[in-house]
Amino acid sequence: MIASSTSATCPDGTLIVRWVHTAAAAAAVTALVWTARQGMAQPQVALAFGVLITLGEAVRRRPAAAEAREPAPVGAAGALAYALLGEVGGRPTTHGPAQAVAVVLAATLAGALGRPPARDHLARRLLTTGFAAVCFQPLHSSGALDRWPGHSPYYAPFLLLLLALTALCDAVLAAALSRARTGGPYGPALRDELRALPGIGTAICATGVVMALAVAVAGLWALPVFCLPLLLTQLSFHRYTAVRATCHQTIASLARSTEIAGHTPAGHARRVAALSRATGRELGLAEADLTVVEYAALMHDIGRLSLLDPVPAGAAELLPPAERRRIALLGGAVVRQTGVPAEVAVVVERQADPYREQPLTARIVRTVNAYDDLAGAAACGPLRALERLRLATAHDHDPQVVEALARVLARAPCPPRTPPPEP
């Protein structure tokens, strides 16, 4: 339901990814074998939900933005509705958890022809669908639901409770995979996933429940009617994602202006942005704060365009404090004209302040920027750059940020770079 990264998969996270993918593959094989042996129950119902999931997957957006939690919400809602389906037009259903997983697998792959879904996305889709189906279908087939809650007013809250547990299961899986891919701490990753549930996650769960209840009373004709609002929401979010992507591209292009003008080394802004985001994740920042850090890191040197002559080797650490403060204020003024959140401009403006007076986001960008400047110097290098940052923790750099950066570098060191020649 709910699904980037600046660092590669951490070594201990590889095992987590492998276990999740293995569990999903085992569930898929078991479901396919069981369904092939038992035969397809109520094929018309399976076909209707399969078509819905296929269409939802076919119109999914390409994974681009960090906030793109669920690339195919219509397909996810249809999968949950089929897993929690007990009746069709007043007649009880006879499919079980295995068939639910098999139909979701086949429909997801059919809708992804030409652009296969990410393995993490497919694994989570299968495991969460299987979890919901295993929680509901045995109770339904055994008749336990006829005794309680039956057709009482408590039936809908019962389905919502199952969906809440399913959403929690998916959030745990998503956080585990995110932690495995990025190497950051698990707690903040899980917190980000739980914070995202009231958004598109709530719409998916609500649509899944409504479709299951509506099909139970009105039959399969209810499917296109009740999935339409979520489809419109998905299309609207496509446009929102496109706008965000355009904004990011504009900021990245603006950040390159300092490189083109010769004020910063090639790739400096991109390296600082990637390392800043990874360091912020290591410190447990929320996704919104990570975006602020990334944007500020891309544009933190924009004030250098006011300089008549480039800084030697592009290292701002070599400038006097007053000059650094002037550049930071000018950069913040430029950033405020770009339409990005005001927090980004604040981070840029505060780059020359003592770290105890800076917000954490500004401390991260300042420390990572200093590291990249020092690591690129001919007389320094990565190890001595970290040593110099540690020696400057009394006034210039937050010790916690420096150590978080050191952990990120130790886990996924940056590619080697050739320092500029000495003048």
Tab-separated table of C-alpha atoms in Angstrom:
chain	number	residue	atom	x	y	z
A	1	MET	CA	0.000	0.000	0.000
A	2	ILE	CA	2.579	2.434	0.975
A	3	ALA	CA	6.187	2.279	-0.849
A	4	SER	CA	15.043	7.885	-2.611
A	5	SER	CA	17.812	7.027	-1.547
A	6	THR	CA	21.283	8.387	-1.584
A	7	SER	CA	23.193	5.358	-0.518
A	8	ALA	CA	23.344	1.798	-1.608
A	9	THR	CA	21.914	-1.119	0.317
A	10	CYS	CA	23.781	-1.490	3.581
A	11	PRO	CA	25.464	-4.867	4.131
A	12	ASP	CA	23.226	-5.996	7.006
A	13	GLY	CA	20.188	-4.727	5.084
A	14	THR	CA	20.850	-7.086	2.193
A	15	LEU	CA	19.699	-9.962	4.370
A	16	ILE	CA	16.467	-8.135	5.241
A	17	VAL	CA	15.674	-7.484	1.583
A	18	ARG	CA	16.441	-11.089	0.745
A	19	TRP	CA	14.156	-12.395	3.498
A	20	VAL	CA	11.250	-10.163	2.433
A	21	HIS	CA	11.626	-11.150	-1.223
A	22	THR	CA	11.962	-14.821	-0.285
A	23	ALA	CA	8.816	-14.673	1.855
A	24	ALA	CA	6.890	-13.024	-0.979
A	25	ALA	CA	8.193	-15.578	-3.497
A	26	ALA	CA	7.216	-18.451	-1.192
A	27	ALA	CA	3.725	-16.995	-0.757
A	28	ALA	CA	3.373	-16.580	-4.528
A	29	VAL	CA	4.487	-20.136	-5.345
A	30	THR	CA	2.276	-21.625	-2.625
A	31	ALA	CA	-0.718	-19.634	-3.826
A	32	LEU	CA	-0.215	-20.604	-7.468
A	33	VAL	CA	0.252	-24.312	-6.691
A	34	TRP	CA	-2.749	-24.391	-4.337
A	35	THR	CA	-4.987	-22.588	-6.816
A	36	ALA	CA	-3.885	-24.850	-9.686
A	37	ARG	CA	-4.709	-27.966	-7.658
A	38	GLN	CA	-8.015	-26.757	-6.225
A	39	GLY	CA	-9.210	-24.925	-9.307
A	40	MET	CA	-10.412	-21.351	-9.623
A	41	ALA	CA	-13.423	-20.646	-7.394
A	42	GLN	CA	-15.988	-18.194	-8.796
A	43	PRO	CA	-13.895	-17.266	-11.861
A	44	GLN	CA	-16.151	-14.341	-12.819
A	45	VAL	CA	-15.503	-12.646	-9.477
A	46	ALA	CA	-11.783	-13.336	-9.742
A	47	LEU	CA	-11.743	-11.962	-13.296
A	48	ALA	CA	-13.573	-8.755	-12.288
A	49	PHE	CA	-11.166	-7.990	-9.457
A	50	GLY	CA	-8.224	-9.067	-11.603
A	51	VAL	CA	-9.206	-6.587	-14.312
A	52	LEU	CA	-9.549	-3.812	-11.721
A	53	ILE	CA	-6.102	-4.528	-10.262
A	54	THR	CA	-4.618	-4.772	-13.753
A	55	LEU	CA	-6.018	-1.382	-14.760
A	56	GLY	CA	-4.838	0.166	-11.510
A	57	GLU	CA	-1.344	-1.175	-12.105
A	58	ALA	CA	-1.388	-0.088	-15.763
A	59	VAL	CA	-1.968	3.572	-14.820
A	60	ARG	CA	0.493	3.598	-11.953
A	61	ARG	CA	2.986	6.414	-11.886
A	62	ARG	CA	6.656	5.811	-12.426
A	63	PRO	CA	8.588	5.872	-9.146
A	64	ALA	CA	10.229	9.265	-8.978
A	65	ALA	CA	9.472	11.260	-5.893
A	66	ALA	CA	10.374	10.309	-2.373
A	67	GLU	CA	6.812	11.000	-1.272
A	68	ALA	CA	5.401	8.543	-3.821
A	69	ARG	CA	4.376	5.997	-1.220
A	70	GLU	CA	2.019	3.875	-3.329
A	71	PRO	CA	2.538	3.861	-7.105
A	72	ALA	CA	-0.789	2.086	-7.820
A	73	PRO	CA	-3.455	2.966	-5.205
A	74	VAL	CA	-6.369	1.674	-7.306
A	75	GLY	CA	-4.688	-1.701	-7.664
A	76	ALA	CA	-3.871	-1.767	-3.936
A	77	ALA	CA	-7.493	-0.975	-2.992
A	78	GLY	CA	-8.780	-3.673	-5.368
A	79	ALA	CA	-6.378	-6.231	-3.899
A	80	LEU	CA	-7.516	-5.450	-0.357
A	81	ALA	CA	-11.171	-5.535	-1.356
A	82	TYR	CA	-10.751	-9.007	-2.904
A	83	ALA	CA	-8.885	-10.260	0.172
A	84	LEU	CA	-11.743	-9.049	2.430
A	85	LEU	CA	-14.615	-10.070	0.145
A	86	GLY	CA	-17.193	-12.273	1.865
A	87	GLU	CA	-20.232	-11.978	-0.382
A	88	VAL	CA	-21.123	-10.985	-3.932
A	89	GLY	CA	-24.678	-9.757	-4.374
A	90	GLY	CA	-25.795	-11.576	-1.246
A	91	ARG	CA	-24.119	-14.875	-2.160
A	92	PRO	CA	-21.118	-16.034	-0.095
A	93	THR	CA	-17.740	-16.223	-1.773
A	94	THR	CA	-15.688	-19.407	-1.781
A	95	HIS	CA	-12.191	-18.235	-2.679
A	96	GLY	CA	-9.545	-18.495	0.003
A	97	PRO	CA	-6.284	-16.726	0.875
A	98	ALA	CA	-4.280	-18.688	-1.715
A	99	GLN	CA	-6.538	-17.675	-4.590
A	100	ALA	CA	-6.540	-14.059	-3.414
A	101	VAL	CA	-2.731	-13.951	-3.553
A	102	ALA	CA	-2.662	-15.769	-6.909
A	103	VAL	CA	-5.156	-13.364	-8.514
A	104	VAL	CA	-3.324	-10.309	-7.161
A	105	LEU	CA	0.005	-11.648	-8.428
A	106	ALA	CA	-1.316	-12.410	-11.922
A	107	ALA	CA	-3.167	-9.108	-12.207
A	108	THR	CA	-0.230	-7.043	-10.948
A	109	LEU	CA	2.148	-8.645	-13.432
A	110	ALA	CA	-0.401	-8.317	-16.254
A	111	GLY	CA	-0.834	-4.601	-15.588
A	112	ALA	CA	2.924	-4.080	-15.416
A	113	LEU	CA	3.752	-5.384	-18.896
A	114	GLY	CA	6.426	-3.192	-20.435
A	115	ARG	CA	7.410	-1.575	-17.119
A	116	PRO	CA	7.705	-4.253	-14.413
A	117	PRO	CA	7.000	-3.166	-10.837
A	118	ALA	CA	9.873	-2.849	-8.416
A	119	ARG	CA	10.498	-6.052	-6.518
A	120	ASP	CA	9.945	-4.278	-3.199
A	121	HIS	CA	6.569	-3.012	-4.397
A	122	LEU	CA	5.482	-6.443	-5.617
A	123	ALA	CA	6.702	-8.191	-2.466
A	124	ARG	CA	4.814	-5.803	-0.212
A	125	ARG	CA	1.675	-6.080	-2.337
A	126	LEU	CA	1.680	-9.891	-2.070
A	127	LEU	CA	2.538	-10.040	1.626
A	128	THR	CA	-0.022	-7.439	2.708
A	129	THR	CA	-2.739	-9.019	0.555
A	130	GLY	CA	-1.890	-12.426	1.994
A	131	PHE	CA	-1.967	-11.024	5.524
A	132	ALA	CA	-5.424	-9.508	5.042
A	133	ALA	CA	-6.766	-12.637	3.340
A	134	VAL	CA	-5.397	-14.987	6.026
A	135	CYS	CA	-6.977	-12.830	8.736
A	136	PHE	CA	-10.398	-12.712	7.017
A	137	GLN	CA	-11.045	-15.667	4.706
A	138	PRO	CA	-10.700	-18.531	7.268
A	139	LEU	CA	-13.146	-16.745	9.603
A	140	HIS	CA	-15.550	-16.256	6.714
A	141	SER	CA	-15.355	-19.814	5.335
A	142	SER	CA	-15.739	-21.381	8.798
A	143	GLY	CA	-18.908	-19.380	9.503
A	144	ALA	CA	-17.402	-17.579	12.495
A	145	LEU	CA	-18.282	-14.210	10.976
A	146	ASP	CA	-21.942	-15.246	10.701
A	147	ARG	CA	-22.079	-15.510	14.477
A	148	TRP	CA	-20.165	-12.278	15.106
A	149	PRO	CA	-20.218	-9.628	13.760
A	150	GLY	CA	-22.491	-11.127	11.087
A	151	HIS	CA	-24.620	-8.475	9.393
A	152	SER	CA	-24.648	-6.231	12.443
A	153	PRO	CA	-23.410	-2.618	12.409
A	154	TYR	CA	-20.093	-3.946	13.752
A	155	TYR	CA	-19.182	-5.641	10.469
A	156	ALA	CA	-17.771	-2.495	8.829
A	157	PRO	CA	-15.660	-1.562	11.913
A	158	PHE	CA	-14.406	-5.162	11.934
A	159	LEU	CA	-13.188	-4.768	8.348
A	160	LEU	CA	-11.621	-1.410	9.215
A	161	LEU	CA	-9.767	-3.053	12.098
A	162	LEU	CA	-8.396	-5.708	9.759
A	163	LEU	CA	-7.344	-3.014	7.315
A	164	ALA	CA	-5.638	-1.053	10.098
A	165	LEU	CA	-3.635	-4.156	11.007
A	166	THR	CA	-2.818	-4.695	7.323
A	167	ALA	CA	-1.667	-1.082	6.964
A	168	LEU	CA	0.520	-1.498	10.048
A	169	CYS	CA	1.995	-4.684	8.573
A	170	ASP	CA	2.750	-2.850	5.338
A	171	ALA	CA	4.324	0.074	7.205
A	172	VAL	CA	6.609	-2.326	9.088
A	173	LEU	CA	7.656	-3.967	5.806
A	174	ALA	CA	8.168	-0.619	4.068
A	175	ALA	CA	10.266	0.733	6.939
A	176	ALA	CA	12.377	-2.428	7.022
A	177	LEU	CA	13.040	-2.234	3.283
A	178	SER	CA	13.756	1.500	3.481
A	179	ARG	CA	16.202	0.962	6.321
A	180	ALA	CA	17.827	-1.880	4.392
A	181	ARG	CA	18.175	0.231	1.244
A	182	THR	CA	19.408	3.432	2.867
A	183	GLY	CA	21.122	2.209	6.018
A	184	GLY	CA	19.388	4.757	8.249
A	185	PRO	CA	17.856	3.899	11.644
A	186	TYR	CA	14.649	1.857	11.640
A	187	GLY	CA	12.626	4.023	14.048
A	188	PRO	CA	12.473	7.191	11.919
A	189	ALA	CA	11.727	5.117	8.809
A	190	LEU	CA	8.772	3.474	10.539
A	191	ARG	CA	7.640	6.854	11.841
A	192	ASP	CA	7.641	8.256	8.296
A	193	GLU	CA	5.549	5.342	7.054
A	194	LEU	CA	3.032	5.730	9.881
A	195	ARG	CA	2.800	9.483	9.261
A	196	ALA	CA	1.983	8.750	5.614
A	197	LEU	CA	-0.965	6.488	6.501
A	198	PRO	CA	-3.487	9.325	7.027
A	199	GLY	CA	-2.864	10.398	3.421
A	200	ILE	CA	-3.091	8.003	0.498
A	201	GLY	CA	-3.072	5.031	2.892
A	202	THR	CA	-6.404	6.090	4.387
A	203	ALA	CA	-7.930	6.526	0.939
A	204	ILE	CA	-6.783	3.048	-0.100
A	205	CYS	CA	-8.120	1.404	3.068
A	206	ALA	CA	-11.430	3.241	2.934
A	207	THR	CA	-11.922	2.428	-0.756
A	208	GLY	CA	-11.058	-1.216	-0.119
A	209	VAL	CA	-13.675	-1.501	2.635
A	210	VAL	CA	-16.325	0.345	0.638
A	211	MET	CA	-15.764	-1.843	-2.419
A	212	ALA	CA	-15.966	-5.043	-0.364
A	213	LEU	CA	-19.201	-3.916	1.325
A	214	ALA	CA	-20.737	-2.563	-1.878
A	215	VAL	CA	-19.993	-5.713	-3.900
A	216	ALA	CA	-21.499	-7.805	-1.097
A	217	VAL	CA	-24.815	-5.975	-1.556
A	218	ALA	CA	-24.913	-4.703	-5.153
A	219	GLY	CA	-22.682	-7.198	-6.932
A	220	LEU	CA	-19.734	-6.635	-9.234
A	221	TRP	CA	-21.278	-3.512	-10.821
A	222	ALA	CA	-20.216	-1.628	-7.712
A	223	LEU	CA	-16.527	-1.987	-8.554
A	224	PRO	CA	-16.181	0.732	-11.240
A	225	VAL	CA	-18.421	3.114	-9.304
A	226	PHE	CA	-16.511	2.993	-6.043
A	227	CYS	CA	-13.003	2.932	-7.494
A	228	LEU	CA	-13.618	6.084	-9.574
A	229	PRO	CA	-12.918	8.592	-6.728
A	230	LEU	CA	-9.594	6.948	-5.965
A	231	LEU	CA	-8.700	6.907	-9.664
A	232	LEU	CA	-9.354	10.651	-9.895
A	233	THR	CA	-7.237	11.164	-6.789
A	234	GLN	CA	-4.449	9.149	-8.369
A	235	LEU	CA	-4.544	11.232	-11.551
A	236	SER	CA	-4.475	14.444	-9.515
A	237	PHE	CA	-1.500	13.175	-7.567
A	238	HIS	CA	0.239	12.417	-10.863
A	239	ARG	CA	0.100	16.127	-11.649
A	240	TYR	CA	1.284	17.055	-8.163
A	241	THR	CA	4.237	14.674	-8.494
A	242	ALA	CA	5.078	16.130	-11.908
A	243	VAL	CA	5.124	19.642	-10.421
A	244	ARG	CA	7.393	18.512	-7.588
A	245	ALA	CA	9.725	16.801	-10.061
A	246	THR	CA	9.888	19.970	-12.156
A	247	CYS	CA	10.668	22.009	-9.041
A	248	HIS	CA	13.492	19.640	-8.125
A	249	GLN	CA	14.930	19.798	-11.642
A	250	THR	CA	14.790	23.601	-11.562
A	251	ILE	CA	16.638	23.709	-8.253
A	252	ALA	CA	19.259	21.243	-9.505
A	253	SER	CA	19.771	23.329	-12.654
A	254	LEU	CA	20.078	26.529	-10.627
A	255	ALA	CA	22.598	24.834	-8.348
A	256	ARG	CA	24.788	24.040	-11.367
A	257	SER	CA	25.158	27.739	-12.132
A	258	THR	CA	27.926	28.028	-9.527
A	259	GLU	CA	29.791	25.164	-11.195
A	260	ILE	CA	29.401	26.694	-14.639
A	261	ALA	CA	30.680	30.026	-13.301
A	262	GLY	CA	33.702	28.259	-11.817
A	263	HIS	CA	32.862	29.024	-8.181
A	264	THR	CA	32.481	25.376	-7.094
A	265	PRO	CA	34.013	22.097	-8.324
A	266	ALA	CA	32.016	19.929	-10.693
A	267	GLY	CA	29.447	17.803	-8.889
A	268	HIS	CA	29.924	19.581	-5.553
A	269	ALA	CA	26.252	20.458	-5.031
A	270	ARG	CA	25.079	16.955	-5.940
A	271	ARG	CA	27.600	15.322	-3.601
A	272	VAL	CA	26.666	17.612	-0.719
A	273	ALA	CA	22.958	17.021	-1.313
A	274	ALA	CA	23.365	13.229	-1.387
A	275	LEU	CA	25.564	13.109	1.720
A	276	SER	CA	23.385	15.631	3.580
A	277	ARG	CA	20.264	13.577	2.944
A	278	ALA	CA	21.998	10.390	4.076
A	279	THR	CA	23.348	12.114	7.195
A	280	GLY	CA	19.933	13.558	8.005
A	281	ARG	CA	18.409	10.107	7.685
A	282	GLU	CA	21.107	8.740	9.966
A	283	LEU	CA	20.093	11.365	12.544
A	284	GLY	CA	16.430	10.359	12.262
A	285	LEU	CA	14.986	13.355	10.403
A	286	ALA	CA	11.487	13.044	8.974
A	287	GLU	CA	10.982	12.913	5.208
A	288	ALA	CA	9.865	16.565	5.040
A	289	ASP	CA	13.042	17.688	6.820
A	290	LEU	CA	15.157	15.519	4.520
A	291	THR	CA	13.656	17.330	1.533
A	292	VAL	CA	14.534	20.693	3.104
A	293	VAL	CA	18.090	19.473	3.710
A	294	GLU	CA	18.430	18.243	0.127
A	295	TYR	CA	17.122	21.466	-1.430
A	296	ALA	CA	19.281	23.635	0.834
A	297	ALA	CA	22.354	21.525	0.069
A	298	LEU	CA	21.784	21.949	-3.661
A	299	MET	CA	21.508	25.742	-3.340
A	300	HIS	CA	23.807	26.527	-0.419
A	301	ASP	CA	26.505	28.049	-2.666
A	302	ILE	CA	24.233	30.179	-4.846
A	303	GLY	CA	25.433	33.330	-3.025
A	304	ARG	CA	28.923	32.837	-4.430
A	305	LEU	CA	27.747	34.276	-7.725
A	306	SER	CA	28.201	37.687	-6.081
A	307	LEU	CA	31.964	37.128	-5.820
A	308	LEU	CA	34.179	38.792	-8.404
A	309	ASP	CA	36.776	36.007	-8.239
A	310	PRO	CA	36.160	32.331	-7.474
A	311	VAL	CA	37.380	30.951	-4.147
A	312	PRO	CA	40.589	28.897	-4.596
A	313	ALA	CA	39.590	25.216	-5.104
A	314	GLY	CA	36.012	26.295	-4.405
A	315	ALA	CA	36.444	25.827	-0.644
A	316	ALA	CA	34.275	28.242	1.323
A	317	GLU	CA	36.036	27.178	4.526
A	318	LEU	CA	39.004	29.265	3.380
A	319	LEU	CA	36.993	32.502	3.420
A	320	PRO	CA	36.840	34.890	6.404
A	321	PRO	CA	33.719	34.504	8.599
A	322	ALA	CA	32.321	37.890	7.547
A	323	GLU	CA	32.597	36.976	3.866
A	324	ARG	CA	30.957	33.601	4.447
A	325	ARG	CA	28.092	35.280	6.296
A	326	ARG	CA	27.582	37.769	3.449
A	327	ILE	CA	27.500	34.951	0.890
A	328	ALA	CA	25.045	33.003	3.027
A	329	LEU	CA	22.669	35.959	3.340
A	330	LEU	CA	22.825	36.662	-0.381
A	331	GLY	CA	22.183	33.007	-1.117
A	332	GLY	CA	19.175	32.968	1.187
A	333	ALA	CA	17.759	36.024	-0.582
A	334	VAL	CA	18.081	34.246	-3.935
A	335	VAL	CA	16.504	31.052	-2.587
A	336	ARG	CA	13.477	32.973	-1.336
A	337	GLN	CA	12.748	33.990	-4.930
A	338	THR	CA	12.596	30.397	-6.210
A	339	GLY	CA	9.329	29.417	-4.548
A	340	VAL	CA	10.783	26.645	-2.372
A	341	PRO	CA	9.696	26.376	1.288
A	342	ALA	CA	10.959	29.176	3.523
A	343	GLU	CA	12.809	26.624	5.674
A	344	VAL	CA	15.222	26.055	2.776
A	345	ALA	CA	16.165	29.752	2.672
A	346	VAL	CA	16.685	29.748	6.452
A	347	VAL	CA	19.122	26.838	6.176
A	348	VAL	CA	21.095	28.669	3.485
A	349	GLU	CA	21.128	31.957	5.430
A	350	ARG	CA	22.363	30.321	8.639
A	351	GLN	CA	25.364	28.545	7.113
A	352	ALA	CA	27.929	30.951	8.617
A	353	ASP	CA	26.449	31.036	12.155
A	354	PRO	CA	27.953	29.115	15.086
A	355	TYR	CA	26.424	25.661	15.019
A	356	ARG	CA	24.747	26.055	18.437
A	357	GLU	CA	22.647	28.865	16.914
A	358	GLN	CA	21.705	26.849	13.825
A	359	PRO	CA	18.780	24.484	13.318
A	360	LEU	CA	19.805	20.865	12.858
A	361	THR	CA	19.118	21.000	9.125
A	362	ALA	CA	21.586	23.880	8.717
A	363	ARG	CA	24.201	22.068	10.821
A	364	ILE	CA	24.003	19.066	8.517
A	365	VAL	CA	24.471	21.066	5.329
A	366	ARG	CA	27.315	23.090	6.805
A	367	THR	CA	29.221	20.046	8.034
A	368	VAL	CA	28.766	18.040	4.837
A	369	ASN	CA	29.732	21.044	2.722
A	370	ALA	CA	32.893	21.520	4.778
A	371	TYR	CA	33.714	17.829	4.421
A	372	ASP	CA	33.375	17.915	0.638
A	373	ASP	CA	35.495	21.073	0.437
A	374	LEU	CA	38.229	19.598	2.623
A	375	ALA	CA	38.147	16.121	1.094
A	376	GLY	CA	38.695	17.640	-2.347
A	377	ALA	CA	41.738	19.640	-1.287
A	378	ALA	CA	45.095	18.361	-2.498
A	379	ALA	CA	46.678	18.452	0.966
A	380	CYS	CA	43.795	16.835	2.801
A	381	GLY	CA	41.641	13.887	1.677
A	382	PRO	CA	38.650	12.111	3.263
A	383	LEU	CA	40.308	10.859	6.468
A	384	ARG	CA	42.035	14.125	7.302
A	385	ALA	CA	38.834	15.998	6.395
A	386	LEU	CA	36.916	14.063	9.053
A	387	GLU	CA	39.735	14.654	11.518
A	388	ARG	CA	39.596	18.395	10.905
A	389	LEU	CA	35.823	18.400	11.336
A	390	ARG	CA	36.173	16.624	14.677
A	391	LEU	CA	38.752	19.181	15.794
A	392	ALA	CA	36.324	21.996	14.899
A	393	THR	CA	33.386	20.727	16.978
A	394	ALA	CA	33.929	23.389	19.639
A	395	HIS	CA	32.505	26.157	17.460
A	396	ASP	CA	31.917	25.248	13.830
A	397	HIS	CA	30.418	21.753	13.685
A	398	ASP	CA	27.978	19.736	15.779
A	399	PRO	CA	29.737	16.595	17.109
A	400	GLN	CA	26.614	14.482	16.557
A	401	VAL	CA	26.410	15.567	12.922
A	402	VAL	CA	30.098	14.853	12.372
A	403	GLU	CA	29.771	11.354	13.829
A	404	ALA	CA	26.618	10.668	11.807
A	405	LEU	CA	28.496	11.715	8.665
A	406	ALA	CA	31.378	9.439	9.630
A	407	ARG	CA	28.986	6.480	9.992
A	408	VAL	CA	27.451	7.194	6.591
A	409	LEU	CA	30.889	7.387	4.969
A	410	ALA	CA	32.036	4.196	6.683
A	411	ARG	CA	28.958	2.335	5.482
A	412	ALA	CA	28.844	3.652	1.918
A	413	PRO	CA	31.943	5.702	1.130
A	414	CYS	CA	31.771	8.197	-1.685
A	415	PRO	CA	33.476	7.288	-4.966
A	416	PRO	CA	37.094	8.357	-5.186
A	417	ARG	CA	37.683	11.823	-6.493
A	418	THR	CA	40.764	13.449	-7.937
A	419	PRO	CA	41.757	16.529	-5.930
A	420	PRO	CA	42.682	19.641	-7.836
A	421	PRO	CA	46.392	20.238	-8.422
A	422	GLU	CA	48.206	22.503	-6.061
A	423	PRO	CA	48.709	26.043	-7.351
